[in-house]
Amino acid sequence: MPDSRVPRRRRYLVCEPRHFAVQYAINPWMHPDEPVDVIRALDQWQALVDAYRVHGHTVDSVKPVPGLPDMVFAANAAVVVDGRVFGSLFHAPERRPESVPYEAWFKSEGYDVYHPESVCEGEGDLVPAGRWILAGTGFRTTREAHSEVQEYLGMPVISLTLVDPYFYHLDTALFVLDEGHDGNIAYYPEAFSPGSREVLARLYPDAVLATREDAMAFGLNSVSDGRHVFISPGATALAGQLADRGYVPVPVDLSEFHKAGGGIKCCTQEIREIRS
């Protein structure tokens, strides 16, 4: 079984947490009175970048901007599919300026960037899953944005309603294991409305189901290349399930970023080029 999983090389975009801090509270994880260890955060972030490169992936970086403490969460800046960049319009006013340096980076790389008219937070709520895009709503990204995404990217969008504020973005409650025609996911069912749980069960009858304990350990804020799963070391039961399915868990500790409600996937934007 383990040898049947084939990794695909990815291109990731990240942002160094030089200015990372918890200066406001826009989700239940954030407590401005609890200090952040920036040196530890830098070390953890570098370990993630090193892990990606060791496993054959390309990593690009956006220069951090002073005064934007959440800019490290690169996934929220856009969703990129087939070389098309759908930008972000953040829900929180504190984060809206982050869109500017990310747009500048994409333009410097030769991309056009679509500006959404509705609130939309990139890969935080828009998860490409092969033939369609799984799209979260309920706390940040709006359903109107789902329609914009479908029109711009020309891909079916499956709207899913999040109901637990600890899982305010889709990428805290679900991640894609494989993007192929018969792709699969891992998710925490109780993060979703009853109807959305039924949709996921129909689409992914063989999905890996996580416990609340593993979800709260940011186990679902993971990144998979089809074989290796870069995962929080606290999500032990989930890592065991993945290993049983033939995946190779790669534990990376980003616990300092949990103080802001983020983890591995939050720090990782995937740039999906046009596939031949």
Short mmCIF file of N, CA and C in Angstrom, two decimals, residues 30-102:
data_model
loop_
_atom_site.label_atom_id
_atom_site.label_comp_id
_atom_site.label_asym_id
_atom_site.label_seq_id
_atom_site.Cartn_x
_atom_site.Cartn_y
_atom_site.Cartn_z
N MET A 30 -7.28 33.62 18.94
CA MET A 30 -6.43 34.80 19.10
C MET A 30 -6.67 35.50 20.44
N HIS A 31 -5.59 35.68 21.20
CA HIS A 31 -5.64 36.39 22.49
C HIS A 31 -4.46 37.35 22.53
N PRO A 32 -4.69 38.63 22.24
CA PRO A 32 -3.59 39.59 22.18
C PRO A 32 -2.77 39.71 23.45
N ASP A 33 -3.34 39.29 24.59
CA ASP A 33 -2.59 39.38 25.84
C ASP A 33 -1.60 38.23 26.02
N GLU A 34 -1.63 37.24 25.11
CA GLU A 34 -0.68 36.13 25.18
C GLU A 34 0.46 36.39 24.20
N PRO A 35 1.69 36.51 24.69
CA PRO A 35 2.81 36.89 23.80
C PRO A 35 3.15 35.81 22.79
N VAL A 36 3.66 36.26 21.66
CA VAL A 36 4.14 35.37 20.61
C VAL A 36 5.67 35.38 20.64
N ASP A 37 6.27 34.22 20.54
CA ASP A 37 7.72 34.08 20.48
C ASP A 37 8.12 34.13 19.00
N VAL A 38 8.53 35.30 18.52
CA VAL A 38 8.81 35.48 17.10
C VAL A 38 10.00 34.64 16.66
N ILE A 39 11.02 34.51 17.51
CA ILE A 39 12.19 33.70 17.15
C ILE A 39 11.76 32.24 16.95
N ARG A 40 10.94 31.74 17.86
CA ARG A 40 10.45 30.37 17.72
C ARG A 40 9.58 30.22 16.47
N ALA A 41 8.76 31.23 16.21
CA ALA A 41 7.92 31.19 15.01
C ALA A 41 8.79 31.15 13.74
N LEU A 42 9.85 31.93 13.72
CA LEU A 42 10.75 31.93 12.56
C LEU A 42 11.40 30.56 12.38
N ASP A 43 11.80 29.94 13.48
CA ASP A 43 12.42 28.61 13.40
C ASP A 43 11.43 27.57 12.90
N GLN A 44 10.19 27.63 13.41
CA GLN A 44 9.18 26.66 12.98
C GLN A 44 8.85 26.85 11.50
N TRP A 45 8.71 28.09 11.09
CA TRP A 45 8.40 28.38 9.69
C TRP A 45 9.51 27.88 8.77
N GLN A 46 10.76 28.11 9.18
CA GLN A 46 11.89 27.66 8.36
C GLN A 46 11.91 26.14 8.27
N ALA A 47 11.54 25.46 9.34
CA ALA A 47 11.47 24.00 9.31
C ALA A 47 10.44 23.52 8.30
N LEU A 48 9.33 24.25 8.18
CA LEU A 48 8.31 23.89 7.18
C LEU A 48 8.86 24.07 5.77
N VAL A 49 9.48 25.21 5.52
CA VAL A 49 10.07 25.47 4.20
C VAL A 49 11.11 24.40 3.86
N ASP A 50 11.95 24.07 4.84
CA ASP A 50 12.97 23.04 4.61
C ASP A 50 12.34 21.69 4.30
N ALA A 51 11.25 21.35 5.01
CA ALA A 51 10.57 20.07 4.77
C ALA A 51 10.03 20.00 3.34
N TYR A 52 9.44 21.10 2.87
CA TYR A 52 8.94 21.12 1.50
C TYR A 52 10.08 20.88 0.50
N ARG A 53 11.17 21.59 0.70
CA ARG A 53 12.28 21.48 -0.25
C ARG A 53 12.93 20.10 -0.21
N VAL A 54 13.07 19.53 0.97
CA VAL A 54 13.64 18.19 1.10
C VAL A 54 12.82 17.18 0.32
N HIS A 55 11.51 17.41 0.25
CA HIS A 55 10.63 16.48 -0.45
C HIS A 55 10.41 16.86 -1.91
N GLY A 56 11.25 17.75 -2.44
CA GLY A 56 11.27 18.02 -3.87
C GLY A 56 10.39 19.14 -4.36
N HIS A 57 9.83 19.94 -3.45
CA HIS A 57 8.91 21.01 -3.85
C HIS A 57 9.63 22.35 -3.98
N THR A 58 9.10 23.20 -4.84
CA THR A 58 9.62 24.55 -5.04
C THR A 58 8.94 25.51 -4.07
N VAL A 59 9.72 26.36 -3.44
CA VAL A 59 9.15 27.32 -2.49
C VAL A 59 9.60 28.73 -2.87
N ASP A 60 8.62 29.60 -3.13
CA ASP A 60 8.86 31.02 -3.37
C ASP A 60 8.39 31.81 -2.16
N SER A 61 8.87 33.05 -2.04
CA SER A 61 8.54 33.82 -0.85
C SER A 61 8.17 35.26 -1.19
N VAL A 62 7.15 35.76 -0.51
CA VAL A 62 6.74 37.16 -0.59
C VAL A 62 7.40 37.90 0.56
N LYS A 63 7.91 39.08 0.31
CA LYS A 63 8.56 39.85 1.37
C LYS A 63 7.53 40.34 2.39
N PRO A 64 7.76 40.09 3.67
CA PRO A 64 6.80 40.53 4.69
C PRO A 64 6.78 42.05 4.82
N VAL A 65 5.64 42.57 5.23
CA VAL A 65 5.45 44.02 5.36
C VAL A 65 5.19 44.36 6.83
N PRO A 66 5.91 45.32 7.39
CA PRO A 66 5.65 45.73 8.78
C PRO A 66 4.21 46.18 8.96
N GLY A 67 3.62 45.83 10.09
CA GLY A 67 2.24 46.22 10.37
C GLY A 67 1.20 45.26 9.86
N LEU A 68 1.64 44.18 9.19
CA LEU A 68 0.71 43.15 8.71
C LEU A 68 1.09 41.83 9.36
N PRO A 69 0.72 41.63 10.63
CA PRO A 69 1.18 40.47 11.40
C PRO A 69 0.67 39.13 10.89
N ASP A 70 -0.47 39.13 10.16
CA ASP A 70 -1.03 37.87 9.65
C ASP A 70 -0.63 37.59 8.21
N MET A 71 0.28 38.38 7.68
CA MET A 71 0.68 38.18 6.28
C MET A 71 1.37 36.84 6.08
N VAL A 72 1.87 36.25 7.16
CA VAL A 72 2.50 34.92 7.08
C VAL A 72 1.54 33.87 6.57
N PHE A 73 0.24 34.11 6.73
CA PHE A 73 -0.76 33.13 6.32
C PHE A 73 -1.07 33.31 4.83
N ALA A 74 -0.11 32.86 4.03
CA ALA A 74 -0.13 33.09 2.59
C ALA A 74 -1.33 32.47 1.90
N ALA A 75 -1.86 31.38 2.44
CA ALA A 75 -2.99 30.70 1.79
C ALA A 75 -4.19 31.61 1.62
N ASN A 76 -4.34 32.59 2.51
CA ASN A 76 -5.53 33.43 2.48
C ASN A 76 -5.51 34.49 1.39
N ALA A 77 -4.36 34.66 0.74
CA ALA A 77 -4.19 35.77 -0.20
C ALA A 77 -4.82 35.54 -1.56
N ALA A 78 -5.02 34.27 -1.94
CA ALA A 78 -5.52 33.97 -3.29
C ALA A 78 -5.80 32.49 -3.41
N VAL A 79 -6.41 32.12 -4.52
CA VAL A 79 -6.44 30.72 -4.95
C VAL A 79 -5.98 30.74 -6.40
N VAL A 80 -5.07 29.82 -6.74
CA VAL A 80 -4.48 29.79 -8.07
C VAL A 80 -4.77 28.43 -8.70
N VAL A 81 -5.46 28.44 -9.84
CA VAL A 81 -5.79 27.21 -10.56
C VAL A 81 -5.51 27.44 -12.04
N ASP A 82 -4.75 26.53 -12.63
CA ASP A 82 -4.41 26.63 -14.06
C ASP A 82 -3.83 27.99 -14.41
N GLY A 83 -2.99 28.53 -13.52
CA GLY A 83 -2.34 29.80 -13.76
C GLY A 83 -3.23 31.01 -13.60
N ARG A 84 -4.48 30.83 -13.19
CA ARG A 84 -5.39 31.95 -12.95
C ARG A 84 -5.40 32.28 -11.46
N VAL A 85 -5.25 33.55 -11.15
CA VAL A 85 -5.16 33.98 -9.75
C VAL A 85 -6.45 34.72 -9.37
N PHE A 86 -7.18 34.11 -8.46
CA PHE A 86 -8.38 34.74 -7.89
C PHE A 86 -7.96 35.32 -6.55
N GLY A 87 -7.92 36.64 -6.45
CA GLY A 87 -7.42 37.31 -5.27
C GLY A 87 -8.37 37.29 -4.09
N SER A 88 -8.05 38.07 -3.08
CA SER A 88 -8.82 38.07 -1.83
C SER A 88 -9.38 39.45 -1.51
N LEU A 89 -10.50 39.43 -0.82
CA LEU A 89 -11.07 40.62 -0.18
C LEU A 89 -11.38 40.18 1.25
N PHE A 90 -10.47 40.48 2.17
CA PHE A 90 -10.57 39.95 3.52
C PHE A 90 -11.79 40.47 4.28
N HIS A 91 -12.31 39.62 5.14
CA HIS A 91 -13.44 39.98 5.98
C HIS A 91 -13.05 41.04 7.01
N ALA A 92 -11.91 40.84 7.66
CA ALA A 92 -11.47 41.77 8.71
C ALA A 92 -10.73 42.96 8.10
N PRO A 93 -11.10 44.18 8.46
CA PRO A 93 -10.39 45.36 7.92
C PRO A 93 -8.89 45.31 8.21
N GLU A 94 -8.50 44.71 9.33
CA GLU A 94 -7.08 44.66 9.68
C GLU A 94 -6.25 43.90 8.65
N ARG A 95 -6.89 42.96 7.94
CA ARG A 95 -6.14 42.11 7.02
C ARG A 95 -6.24 42.56 5.56
N ARG A 96 -7.13 43.48 5.26
CA ARG A 96 -7.33 43.84 3.86
C ARG A 96 -6.08 44.36 3.16
N PRO A 97 -5.20 45.08 3.85
CA PRO A 97 -3.98 45.54 3.15
C PRO A 97 -3.05 44.43 2.70
N GLU A 98 -3.21 43.21 3.22
CA GLU A 98 -2.35 42.11 2.82
C GLU A 98 -2.46 41.80 1.32
N SER A 99 -3.61 42.11 0.75
CA SER A 99 -3.82 41.78 -0.66
C SER A 99 -2.83 42.51 -1.57
N VAL A 100 -2.41 43.68 -1.16
CA VAL A 100 -1.57 44.52 -2.03
C VAL A 100 -0.20 43.90 -2.30
N PRO A 101 0.59 43.53 -1.28
CA PRO A 101 1.89 42.93 -1.59
C PRO A 101 1.79 41.57 -2.30
N TYR A 102 0.75 40.81 -2.00
CA TYR A 102 0.60 39.54 -2.71
C TYR A 102 0.26 39.78 -4.18
#
